[in-house]
Short mmCIF file of C-alpha atoms and ligand atoms in Angstrom, two decimals:
data_model
loop_
_atom_site.label_atom_id
_atom_site.label_comp_id
_atom_site.label_asym_id
_atom_site.label_seq_id
_atom_site.Cartn_x
_atom_site.Cartn_y
_atom_site.Cartn_z
CA UNK A 1 -0.30 -0.15 0.16
CA UNK A 2 1.40 3.28 -0.95
CA UNK A 3 0.03 7.08 -0.69
CA UNK A 4 1.73 9.19 -2.96
CA UNK A 5 1.31 13.43 -3.21
CA UNK A 6 2.09 14.66 -6.47
CA UNK A 7 2.60 18.30 -6.57
CA UNK A 8 3.20 21.35 -8.26
CA UNK A 9 6.79 23.11 -7.98
CA UNK A 10 6.59 26.15 -9.61
CA UNK A 11 3.83 28.20 -11.09
CA UNK A 12 1.37 25.64 -12.01
CA UNK A 13 1.37 24.16 -15.35
CA UNK A 14 4.34 21.74 -14.56
CA UNK A 15 3.04 18.66 -16.73
CA UNK A 16 1.14 17.29 -13.36
CA UNK A 17 -1.78 15.83 -15.23
CA UNK A 18 0.80 13.95 -17.40
CA UNK A 19 2.56 12.26 -14.62
CA UNK A 20 -0.37 10.93 -12.86
CA UNK A 21 -1.50 9.79 -15.94
CA UNK A 22 2.08 7.60 -16.01
CA UNK A 23 2.27 6.77 -12.04
CA UNK A 24 -1.43 6.11 -11.60
CA UNK A 25 -0.92 3.07 -13.94
CA UNK A 26 -0.97 0.41 -10.08
CA UNK A 27 -3.20 3.12 -8.02
CA UNK A 28 -7.10 2.65 -6.84
CA UNK A 29 -7.47 6.04 -5.92
CA UNK A 30 -6.80 9.32 -7.90
CA UNK A 31 -7.70 12.25 -5.69
CA UNK A 32 -7.90 16.41 -6.18
CA UNK A 33 -7.51 17.80 -3.09
CA UNK A 34 -7.55 21.94 -3.93
CA UNK A 35 -8.35 24.19 -6.01
CA UNK A 36 -11.83 24.03 -8.31
CA UNK A 37 -11.74 24.62 -12.43
CA UNK A 38 -9.13 27.18 -12.51
CA UNK A 39 -6.49 23.56 -12.73
CA UNK A 40 -5.97 22.60 -16.34
CA UNK A 41 -4.49 19.13 -16.45
CA UNK A 42 -3.64 18.14 -20.34
CA UNK A 43 -2.99 14.19 -21.11
CA UNK A 44 -2.18 12.91 -24.04
CA UNK A 45 -2.51 9.06 -25.02
CA UNK A 46 -2.06 8.37 -28.91
CA UNK A 47 -4.31 10.57 -30.65
CA UNK A 48 -6.46 11.34 -27.74
CA UNK A 49 -6.29 14.26 -25.97
CA UNK A 50 -7.74 15.03 -22.68
CA UNK A 51 -8.08 18.36 -20.67
CA UNK A 52 -9.15 18.38 -17.12
CA UNK A 53 -10.05 21.10 -14.92
CA UNK A 54 -11.96 19.70 -12.31
CA UNK A 55 -12.03 15.55 -12.57
CA UNK A 56 -8.80 13.65 -11.30
CA UNK A 57 -6.66 12.56 -14.34
CA UNK A 58 -7.01 9.33 -12.70
CA UNK A 59 -10.36 9.21 -14.97
CA UNK A 60 -8.44 8.21 -18.35
CA UNK A 61 -7.12 4.69 -16.80
CA UNK A 62 -10.99 4.16 -15.33
CA UNK A 63 -9.22 5.01 -11.99
CA UNK A 64 -11.91 5.84 -8.37
CA UNK A 65 -11.63 9.32 -8.60
CA UNK A 66 -12.06 11.57 -5.74
CA UNK A 67 -12.58 15.51 -5.49
CA UNK A 68 -11.86 15.79 -1.84
CA UNK A 69 -13.40 18.06 0.71
CA UNK A 70 -10.76 20.85 0.33
CA UNK A 71 -11.48 21.38 -3.53
CA UNK A 72 -14.06 24.24 -4.40
CA UNK A 73 -16.33 22.33 -7.22
CA UNK A 74 -18.31 24.05 -9.95
CA UNK A 75 -21.02 21.51 -10.57
CA UNK A 76 -21.46 23.03 -13.88
CA UNK A 77 -17.87 21.83 -14.62
CA UNK A 78 -18.40 18.40 -13.36
CA UNK A 79 -21.34 17.55 -14.65
CA UNK A 80 -19.88 18.45 -18.09
CA UNK A 81 -16.55 16.61 -17.82
CA UNK A 82 -18.69 13.94 -16.75
CA UNK A 83 -20.60 14.51 -20.05
CA UNK A 84 -18.19 14.99 -22.32
CA UNK A 85 -16.06 11.60 -21.20
CA UNK A 86 -19.30 10.12 -21.80
CA UNK A 87 -19.24 11.05 -25.38
CA UNK A 88 -15.54 9.62 -25.17
CA UNK A 89 -16.77 6.20 -24.08
CA UNK A 90 -15.52 6.27 -21.21
CA UNK A 91 -17.51 6.06 -17.73
CA UNK A 92 -15.64 7.79 -14.93
CA UNK A 93 -15.90 6.31 -11.13
CA UNK A 94 -16.07 9.52 -9.49
CA UNK A 95 -16.79 10.23 -6.04
CA UNK A 96 -17.09 13.88 -4.17
CA UNK A 97 -16.92 15.16 -0.75
CA UNK A 98 -20.38 16.08 0.73
CA UNK A 99 -17.69 18.83 2.68
CA UNK A 100 -16.17 19.99 -0.55
CA UNK A 101 -17.74 23.72 -1.27
CA UNK A 102 -19.39 25.01 -4.03
CA UNK A 103 -18.45 27.49 -6.66
CA UNK A 104 -22.00 29.73 -6.68
CA UNK A 105 -23.04 32.36 -9.50
CA UNK A 106 -21.88 35.05 -7.56
CA UNK A 107 -18.60 33.98 -6.85
CA UNK A 108 -17.90 33.99 -10.41
CA UNK A 109 -19.25 37.70 -11.34
CA UNK A 110 -17.37 39.03 -8.24
CA UNK A 111 -14.11 37.22 -9.05
CA UNK A 112 -14.31 39.29 -12.84
CA UNK A 113 -15.54 41.86 -10.85
CA UNK A 114 -12.84 42.43 -8.28
CA UNK A 115 -10.62 42.21 -10.77
CA UNK A 116 -11.94 44.96 -12.71
CA UNK A 117 -11.83 46.83 -9.79
CA UNK A 118 -8.00 45.91 -9.03
CA UNK A 119 -7.12 47.53 -12.90
CA UNK A 120 -3.45 47.18 -13.19
CA UNK A 121 -2.68 46.26 -9.47
CA UNK A 122 -5.29 42.86 -10.78
CA UNK A 123 -3.74 39.42 -10.09
CA UNK A 124 -4.99 37.73 -13.63
CA UNK A 125 -7.09 34.95 -12.02
CA UNK A 126 -8.80 32.54 -14.25
CA UNK A 127 -11.99 34.14 -12.98
CA UNK A 128 -13.64 30.75 -11.94
CA UNK A 129 -14.77 32.04 -8.60
CA UNK A 130 -12.11 30.42 -6.64
CA UNK A 131 -10.43 33.72 -4.40
CA UNK A 132 -14.48 34.44 -3.46
CA UNK A 133 -15.73 30.81 -2.50
CA UNK A 134 -12.58 30.07 -0.52
CA UNK A 135 -13.31 33.79 0.78
CA UNK A 136 -16.34 32.48 1.71
CA UNK A 137 -15.46 29.52 2.92
CA UNK A 138 -13.16 30.66 5.70
CA UNK A 139 -15.07 33.15 6.65
CA UNK A 140 -18.17 30.07 7.12
CA UNK A 141 -20.35 31.76 3.97
CA UNK A 142 -20.28 29.01 2.20
CA UNK A 143 -22.38 26.13 0.30
CA UNK A 144 -21.59 22.59 0.47
CA UNK A 145 -22.27 20.26 -1.63
CA UNK A 146 -24.21 18.20 1.12
CA UNK A 147 -26.19 21.34 1.10
CA UNK A 148 -27.45 20.86 -2.53
CA UNK A 149 -29.41 18.07 -1.23
CA UNK A 150 -31.36 19.65 1.98
CA UNK A 151 -33.47 22.46 -0.40
CA UNK A 152 -34.67 23.99 3.04
CA UNK A 153 -30.85 24.47 4.57
CA UNK A 154 -29.74 25.94 0.79
CA UNK A 155 -32.41 28.46 1.21
CA UNK A 156 -31.55 29.73 4.29
CA UNK A 157 -28.05 29.89 3.62
CA UNK A 158 -28.82 31.93 0.27
CA UNK A 159 -31.12 34.37 1.96
CA UNK A 160 -29.02 35.68 4.42
CA UNK A 161 -25.61 35.25 1.72
CA UNK A 162 -26.84 36.82 -1.10
CA UNK A 163 -28.04 40.46 0.44
CA UNK A 164 -24.28 40.76 0.90
CA UNK A 165 -22.88 40.02 -2.27
CA UNK A 166 -25.60 42.13 -3.73
CA UNK A 167 -23.95 45.05 -1.92
CA UNK A 168 -20.19 43.61 -2.71
CA UNK A 169 -21.40 43.68 -6.23
CA UNK A 170 -22.48 47.38 -6.02
CA UNK A 171 -19.24 48.36 -4.29
CA UNK A 172 -17.62 47.08 -7.57
CA UNK A 173 -19.83 49.18 -10.06
CA UNK A 174 -21.33 45.54 -10.98
CA UNK A 175 -25.30 44.66 -10.59
CA UNK A 176 -26.78 41.40 -10.12
CA UNK A 177 -29.89 40.64 -8.92
CA UNK A 178 -30.31 36.88 -8.42
CA UNK A 179 -33.36 35.30 -6.87
CA UNK A 180 -33.16 33.00 -4.10
CA UNK A 181 -35.82 30.86 -5.49
CA UNK A 182 -34.59 30.52 -8.84
CA UNK A 183 -31.23 29.73 -7.45
CA UNK A 184 -32.38 27.14 -5.14
CA UNK A 185 -34.07 25.85 -8.35
CA UNK A 186 -31.11 25.34 -10.04
CA UNK A 187 -28.92 23.90 -7.29
CA UNK A 188 -30.96 21.85 -6.29
CA UNK A 189 -31.20 20.30 -9.47
CA UNK A 190 -27.69 19.91 -9.22
CA UNK A 191 -27.36 18.58 -5.98
CA UNK A 192 -30.00 15.57 -7.64
CA UNK A 193 -27.55 15.10 -10.55
CA UNK A 194 -24.70 14.75 -8.73
CA UNK A 195 -26.05 12.85 -5.77
CA UNK A 196 -25.24 9.43 -7.06
CA UNK A 197 -21.55 11.12 -6.86
CA UNK A 198 -21.72 12.65 -3.39
CA UNK A 199 -20.22 10.47 -0.48
CA UNK A 200 -18.29 10.82 2.34
CA UNK A 201 -15.14 10.49 0.75
CA UNK A 202 -12.81 10.99 3.95
CA UNK A 203 -14.21 7.64 5.15
CA UNK A 204 -13.68 6.35 2.33
CA UNK A 205 -10.37 7.28 1.88
CA UNK A 206 -9.18 6.09 5.40
CA UNK A 207 -11.26 2.47 4.51
CA UNK A 208 -9.30 2.16 1.65
CA UNK A 209 -6.06 2.80 3.19
CA UNK A 210 -6.89 0.53 6.33
CA UNK A 211 -7.11 -1.77 3.44
CA UNK A 212 -3.59 -1.91 1.75
CA UNK A 213 -5.18 0.42 -1.66
CA UNK A 214 -2.69 2.52 -3.82
CA UNK A 215 -3.62 5.99 -3.23
CA UNK A 216 -2.50 8.86 -5.59
CA UNK A 217 -3.13 12.47 -4.88
CA UNK A 218 -3.05 14.92 -7.56
CA UNK A 219 -2.12 18.71 -6.58
CA UNK A 220 -3.22 21.61 -8.83
CA UNK A 221 -1.25 25.07 -9.46
CA UNK A 222 2.20 24.98 -7.82
CA UNK A 223 3.93 25.87 -4.42
CA UNK A 224 4.18 29.78 -5.80
CA UNK A 225 0.66 29.63 -6.32
CA UNK A 226 0.28 28.62 -2.39
CA UNK A 227 -1.54 31.43 -0.62
CA UNK A 228 0.65 31.05 2.55
CA UNK A 229 4.31 30.39 0.16
CA UNK A 230 3.80 31.72 -2.80
CA UNK A 231 3.72 35.12 -4.48
CA UNK A 232 1.40 36.38 -2.20
CA UNK A 233 -1.19 38.34 -3.08
CA UNK A 234 -0.43 37.32 -6.73
CA UNK A 235 -1.18 33.19 -5.92
CA UNK A 236 -4.40 31.18 -5.48
CA UNK A 237 -6.34 30.89 -2.66
CA UNK A 238 -5.47 27.70 -1.88
CA UNK A 239 -2.43 25.61 -0.26
CA UNK A 240 -1.10 23.75 -2.85
CA UNK A 241 2.25 22.28 -0.89
CA UNK A 242 1.81 18.54 0.18
CA UNK A 243 0.41 19.85 3.31
CA UNK A 244 -2.53 20.89 1.42
CA UNK A 245 -2.98 16.75 0.56
CA UNK A 246 -3.98 16.13 4.14
CA UNK A 247 -6.05 18.91 4.78
CA UNK A 248 -8.14 18.63 1.47
CA UNK A 249 -8.64 14.66 1.74
CA UNK A 250 -8.80 14.09 5.19
CA UNK A 251 -5.97 12.09 5.17
CA UNK A 252 -3.57 12.46 8.05
CA UNK A 253 0.21 13.17 7.35
CA UNK A 254 1.71 9.95 9.13
CA UNK A 255 -0.04 8.12 5.97
CA UNK A 256 1.62 9.94 3.37
CA UNK A 257 4.17 7.85 2.36
CA UNK A 258 6.25 9.71 -0.60
CA UNK A 259 6.01 13.15 -1.92
CA UNK A 260 6.63 13.75 -5.47
CA UNK A 261 7.78 17.19 -7.29
CA UNK A 262 6.84 18.15 -10.40
CA UNK A 263 9.53 20.18 -11.90
CA UNK A 264 9.16 21.93 -15.49
CA UNK A 265 12.95 21.95 -16.94
CA UNK A 266 12.56 25.44 -17.55
CA UNK A 267 10.05 28.50 -15.44
CA UNK A 268 6.07 29.79 -16.81
CA UNK A 269 3.99 31.57 -15.18
CA UNK A 270 0.41 33.23 -16.39
CA UNK A 271 -1.13 35.71 -14.85
CA UNK A 272 0.71 38.15 -12.99
CA UNK A 273 2.84 39.05 -10.18
CA UNK A 274 7.08 38.77 -9.90
CA UNK A 275 9.10 35.92 -12.16
CA UNK A 276 12.55 36.84 -11.59
CA UNK A 277 14.18 34.47 -14.14
CA UNK A 278 11.39 35.63 -17.12
CA UNK A 279 13.22 36.36 -20.57
CA UNK A 280 11.60 38.98 -22.48
CA UNK A 281 13.67 37.73 -25.52
CA UNK A 282 14.31 35.33 -28.21
CA UNK A 283 14.75 32.71 -26.17
CA UNK A 284 11.84 33.18 -24.20
CA UNK A 285 9.34 33.37 -26.67
CA UNK A 286 11.37 29.98 -28.21
CA UNK A 287 10.25 28.31 -25.00
CA UNK A 288 6.84 29.72 -25.16
CA UNK A 289 6.91 28.17 -29.32
CA UNK A 290 8.25 25.05 -28.42
CA UNK A 291 6.54 24.27 -25.34
CA UNK A 292 3.37 25.49 -26.56
CA UNK A 293 2.81 27.51 -23.49
CA UNK A 294 -0.34 28.26 -24.00
CA UNK A 295 -2.93 28.20 -21.27
CA UNK A 296 -5.23 25.21 -20.63
CA UNK A 297 -8.23 27.33 -18.44
CA UNK A 298 -7.81 30.79 -19.91
CA UNK A 299 -5.58 30.44 -23.33
CA UNK A 300 -3.83 33.28 -21.93
CA UNK A 301 -0.04 32.76 -23.12
CA UNK A 302 2.76 31.79 -20.46
CA UNK A 303 5.58 33.86 -19.08
CA UNK A 304 8.45 31.73 -19.39
CA UNK A 305 11.98 31.94 -17.97
CA UNK A 306 15.07 29.98 -16.81
CA UNK A 307 15.05 26.91 -14.53
CA UNK A 308 15.06 29.26 -11.10
CA UNK A 309 16.50 26.45 -8.44
CA UNK A 310 15.77 29.67 -5.22
CA UNK A 311 12.17 28.68 -6.17
CA UNK A 312 13.11 24.83 -6.35
CA UNK A 313 15.03 24.97 -2.86
CA UNK A 314 11.72 26.78 -1.38
CA UNK A 315 9.35 24.60 -2.67
CA UNK A 316 10.55 21.28 -2.02
CA UNK A 317 11.64 22.01 1.41
CA UNK A 318 8.05 22.87 2.46
CA UNK A 319 6.35 19.94 0.57
CA UNK A 320 9.12 17.57 1.48
CA UNK A 321 9.56 16.46 -2.02
CA UNK A 322 10.73 13.08 -1.99
CA UNK A 323 12.24 12.57 -5.44
CA UNK A 324 11.10 14.69 -8.81
CA UNK A 325 10.02 14.29 -12.10
CA UNK A 326 11.30 16.70 -14.78
CA UNK A 327 9.29 17.13 -17.21
CA UNK A 328 9.85 18.92 -20.86
CA UNK A 329 13.22 18.44 -21.32
CA UNK A 330 12.50 18.17 -24.85
CA UNK A 331 11.84 22.15 -25.01
CA UNK A 332 15.26 22.88 -24.15
CA UNK A 333 16.08 21.14 -27.25
CA UNK A 334 18.64 22.88 -29.67
CA UNK A 335 19.54 26.08 -27.02
CA UNK A 336 23.81 26.66 -27.45
CA UNK A 337 23.53 27.33 -23.83
CA UNK A 338 20.77 27.01 -20.75
CA UNK A 339 21.29 29.50 -18.07
CA UNK A 340 19.90 28.30 -14.34
CA UNK A 341 19.50 30.39 -11.68
CA UNK A 342 21.35 29.88 -8.29
CA UNK A 343 20.64 32.61 -6.21
CA UNK A 344 19.53 36.15 -6.48
CA UNK A 345 20.74 39.57 -6.14
CA UNK A 346 19.19 42.61 -4.57
CA UNK A 347 20.61 45.53 -3.13
CA UNK A 348 24.46 44.45 -3.71
CA UNK A 349 23.82 40.92 -1.41
CA UNK A 350 23.27 37.54 -2.26
CA UNK A 351 20.28 36.09 -1.53
CA UNK A 352 19.56 32.38 -1.55
CA UNK A 353 16.04 32.02 -0.59
CA UNK A 354 12.80 33.64 -1.56
CA UNK A 355 12.37 37.04 0.09
CA UNK A 356 9.07 37.44 1.48
CA UNK A 357 8.27 40.87 0.70
CA UNK A 358 6.74 41.14 -2.95
CA UNK A 359 8.29 44.49 -3.80
CA UNK A 360 11.95 43.11 -2.94
CA UNK A 361 10.84 39.85 -5.03
CA UNK A 362 10.09 41.78 -8.00
CA UNK A 363 13.27 43.70 -8.07
CA UNK A 364 15.67 40.89 -7.61
CA UNK A 365 17.97 40.02 -10.14
CA UNK A 366 18.82 36.05 -10.95
CA UNK A 367 22.17 34.88 -10.80
CA UNK A 368 23.07 32.56 -13.21
CA UNK A 369 25.11 29.44 -13.65
CA UNK A 370 25.36 29.01 -17.65
CA UNK A 371 25.40 24.75 -18.79
CA UNK A 372 25.50 23.80 -22.07
CA UNK A 373 22.73 22.79 -24.32
CA UNK A 374 22.27 19.92 -26.79
CA UNK A 375 20.43 19.11 -29.67
CA UNK A 376 17.58 16.38 -29.18
CA UNK A 377 16.77 14.09 -25.97
CA UNK A 378 13.64 13.06 -28.63
CA UNK A 379 14.25 8.66 -28.86
CA UNK A 380 16.11 8.69 -25.79
CA UNK A 381 14.02 5.95 -24.23
CA UNK A 382 16.65 5.56 -20.79
CA UNK A 383 18.62 7.87 -18.84
CA UNK A 384 22.09 6.74 -20.75
CA UNK A 385 20.53 7.27 -23.91
CA UNK A 386 19.79 10.53 -23.07
CA UNK A 387 22.85 13.42 -24.92
CA UNK A 388 25.90 14.31 -22.19
CA UNK A 389 24.80 17.89 -22.14
CA UNK A 390 21.26 16.76 -21.07
CA UNK A 391 22.42 14.07 -17.94
CA UNK A 392 24.76 17.14 -17.17
CA UNK A 393 21.91 19.12 -16.54
CA UNK A 394 19.99 16.74 -14.72
CA UNK A 395 22.80 16.18 -12.58
CA UNK A 396 23.12 19.70 -11.53
CA UNK A 397 19.83 20.33 -10.72
CA UNK A 398 19.80 16.89 -8.51
CA UNK A 399 22.92 18.79 -6.69
CA UNK A 400 22.44 22.12 -6.07
CA UNK A 401 18.70 20.46 -4.73
CA UNK A 402 19.90 17.37 -2.77
CA UNK A 403 16.90 15.89 -4.63
CA UNK A 404 16.94 13.24 -6.90
CA UNK A 405 15.21 13.07 -10.23
CA UNK A 406 13.34 10.32 -10.87
CA UNK A 407 11.37 10.60 -14.13
CA UNK A 408 12.18 12.45 -17.02
CA UNK A 409 9.67 13.14 -19.31
CA UNK A 410 10.58 14.59 -23.24
CA UNK A 411 6.80 14.54 -24.83
CA UNK A 412 3.50 14.85 -24.30
CA UNK A 413 2.86 11.55 -24.57
CA UNK A 414 2.46 8.72 -22.14
CA UNK A 415 5.34 6.61 -23.46
CA UNK A 416 7.46 9.55 -24.09
CA UNK A 417 8.59 9.37 -20.04
CA UNK A 418 11.85 7.90 -18.57
CA UNK A 419 12.28 6.62 -15.73
CA UNK A 420 15.66 6.98 -14.14
P1 GDP B 501 -0.45 20.87 -15.59
O1 GDP B 501 -1.34 21.82 -15.24
O2 GDP B 501 0.42 20.29 -14.42
O3 GDP B 501 -0.89 18.88 -15.51
O4 GDP B 501 -0.01 20.54 -16.73
P2 GDP B 501 -0.60 21.49 -18.34
O5 GDP B 501 -1.39 20.43 -18.38
O6 GDP B 501 -1.34 22.25 -17.90
O7 GDP B 501 0.35 22.12 -19.17
C1 GDP B 501 1.32 20.71 -19.71
C2 GDP B 501 1.45 21.18 -20.97
O8 GDP B 501 2.46 20.23 -21.32
C3 GDP B 501 0.39 20.43 -21.78
O9 GDP B 501 -0.11 20.18 -22.80
C4 GDP B 501 0.89 18.76 -21.95
O10 GDP B 501 0.97 18.18 -22.61
C5 GDP B 501 2.45 19.16 -22.05
N1 GDP B 501 3.49 18.14 -21.69
C6 GDP B 501 3.80 17.45 -20.51
N2 GDP B 501 4.64 16.92 -20.36
C7 GDP B 501 5.88 17.40 -21.60
C8 GDP B 501 6.84 17.07 -21.87
O11 GDP B 501 7.66 16.55 -21.43
N3 GDP B 501 6.95 17.90 -23.03
C9 GDP B 501 6.15 18.64 -24.12
N4 GDP B 501 6.86 19.02 -24.72
N5 GDP B 501 5.16 18.47 -23.27
C10 GDP B 501 4.38 18.18 -22.24
P1 IMO B 502 -2.68 24.04 -12.87
O1 IMO B 502 -3.44 22.88 -11.84
C1 IMO B 502 -1.21 27.77 -13.81
C2 IMO B 502 -3.21 31.29 -11.22
C3 IMO B 502 -4.01 32.05 -12.57
C4 IMO B 502 -3.69 33.47 -11.17
C5 IMO B 502 -3.59 32.54 -10.23
C6 IMO B 502 -4.68 33.07 -9.31
O2 IMO B 502 -3.12 23.56 -14.27
O3 IMO B 502 -1.54 23.82 -12.84
P2 IMO B 502 -6.93 31.83 -9.31
O4 IMO B 502 -8.51 31.38 -10.64
O5 IMO B 502 -6.88 30.42 -9.24
O6 IMO B 502 -7.77 33.04 -8.52
O7 IMO B 502 -5.85 32.72 -9.94
O8 IMO B 502 -3.05 31.81 -10.05
N1 IMO B 502 -3.43 29.84 -11.79
C7 IMO B 502 -2.86 29.42 -12.14
N2 IMO B 502 -1.30 28.90 -13.15
N3 IMO B 502 -1.64 26.62 -13.66
C8 IMO B 502 -2.53 26.99 -12.60
O9 IMO B 502 -3.42 24.78 -12.64
C9 IMO B 502 -3.31 27.64 -12.13
N4 IMO B 502 -4.65 27.99 -11.22
C10 IMO B 502 -4.41 29.29 -11.31
O10 IMO B 502 -3.49 32.52 -13.40
O11 IMO B 502 -2.50 33.96 -11.77
MG1 MG B 503 -2.12 23.58 -16.09
#
């Protein structure tokens, strides 16, 4: 029996979907524990491409997939994703936590309204209602999945929440008037459709652990988007680190056997906020084009830059990463020279940690080590077959982070994966 967590170590889009799909072959359960439909996980199997925002990536292999209590669930997206899988001939096995919070239409409107209000200072959110929904959860004003099955409770809650939301929208200069009856009708209808999937996932997962089942916990976003440890306030609104896997699933910390950190061979970020190694030149463009760095959820171009080992040291420490899955190594093919950030220079000093002050982080200058590039990693099926320079790149990362790279991904497809 093993319980493994797979988490993003940068600003999301590291290739978690691909890695989870690859690793879940022997898993019984694949579990999402935080985030919501802000995520976009892409899986390529043969000619088929799947994009998931809410469902765990294990659905493709027919695993039992769990949406944990820490996720914020948009019923519309949930039902849509199930529907589109069915159309493709996959009957998903899904359980959704009765304790998960629900993204309501006013959350999505407020997400957009807050961003418009912030203007230049906006976060660049996915506008999926994530921040407003988690805010309500923490403020104890959230609607939970279980509430969708209890019309009176739902009505009661909405009657007290809606007037406040209307006032808030007014402040942002947006008008909305949701009718309680209409909302109750729509969301109890969602509840009826979701009922077969709604369950006490905490009991289910802990029973599975007692029975010796294999569980894979699938993170969304990445450590630098964590609300505590990321580039706050330019973060998402949940704990994306491995610790979030416990609070978001009800699996106790002592039951997690292994934490796998997914590291993209370079850095990307979508949305606003500091990105110390960002490249606004031809190389940045090259990474964006070769890597197909356009958001799965919003289609926005991702900002690209060199690998940042200061960031990785931070995320590997906080998440207790045991081993690294290194993805998109092929995207660095053809570069004469590759740079890696090993420190930050600020105010005449060299820093080796990520500063908490966002203004400082915005103004650090990366200190780079230069490594030789390589022609192509494609075709390599073992670590030994990789070009010497690519092996050196991997060894440099391992030594700097004192963490082994156990998996190297050289393409989006399942089979373009090397186990070291
Ligand atoms: P996630 O959010 O971490 O699951 O990552 P995304 O799916 O949003 O973004 C990763 C993108 O890179 C997807 O389009 C994947 O199909 C693709 N991808 C994953 N691994 C590799 C790889 O090793 N090489 C290349 N070229 N593409 C990859
Ligand atoms: P996956 O799981 C990349 C970013 C948004 C924005 C910030 C806050 O595919 O790696 P939010 O809508 O969460 O309030 O937006 O977080 N963001 C992501 N960036 N990958 C993701 O998910 C992301 N989910 C949110 O772009 O900067
Ligand atoms: Mg993504």
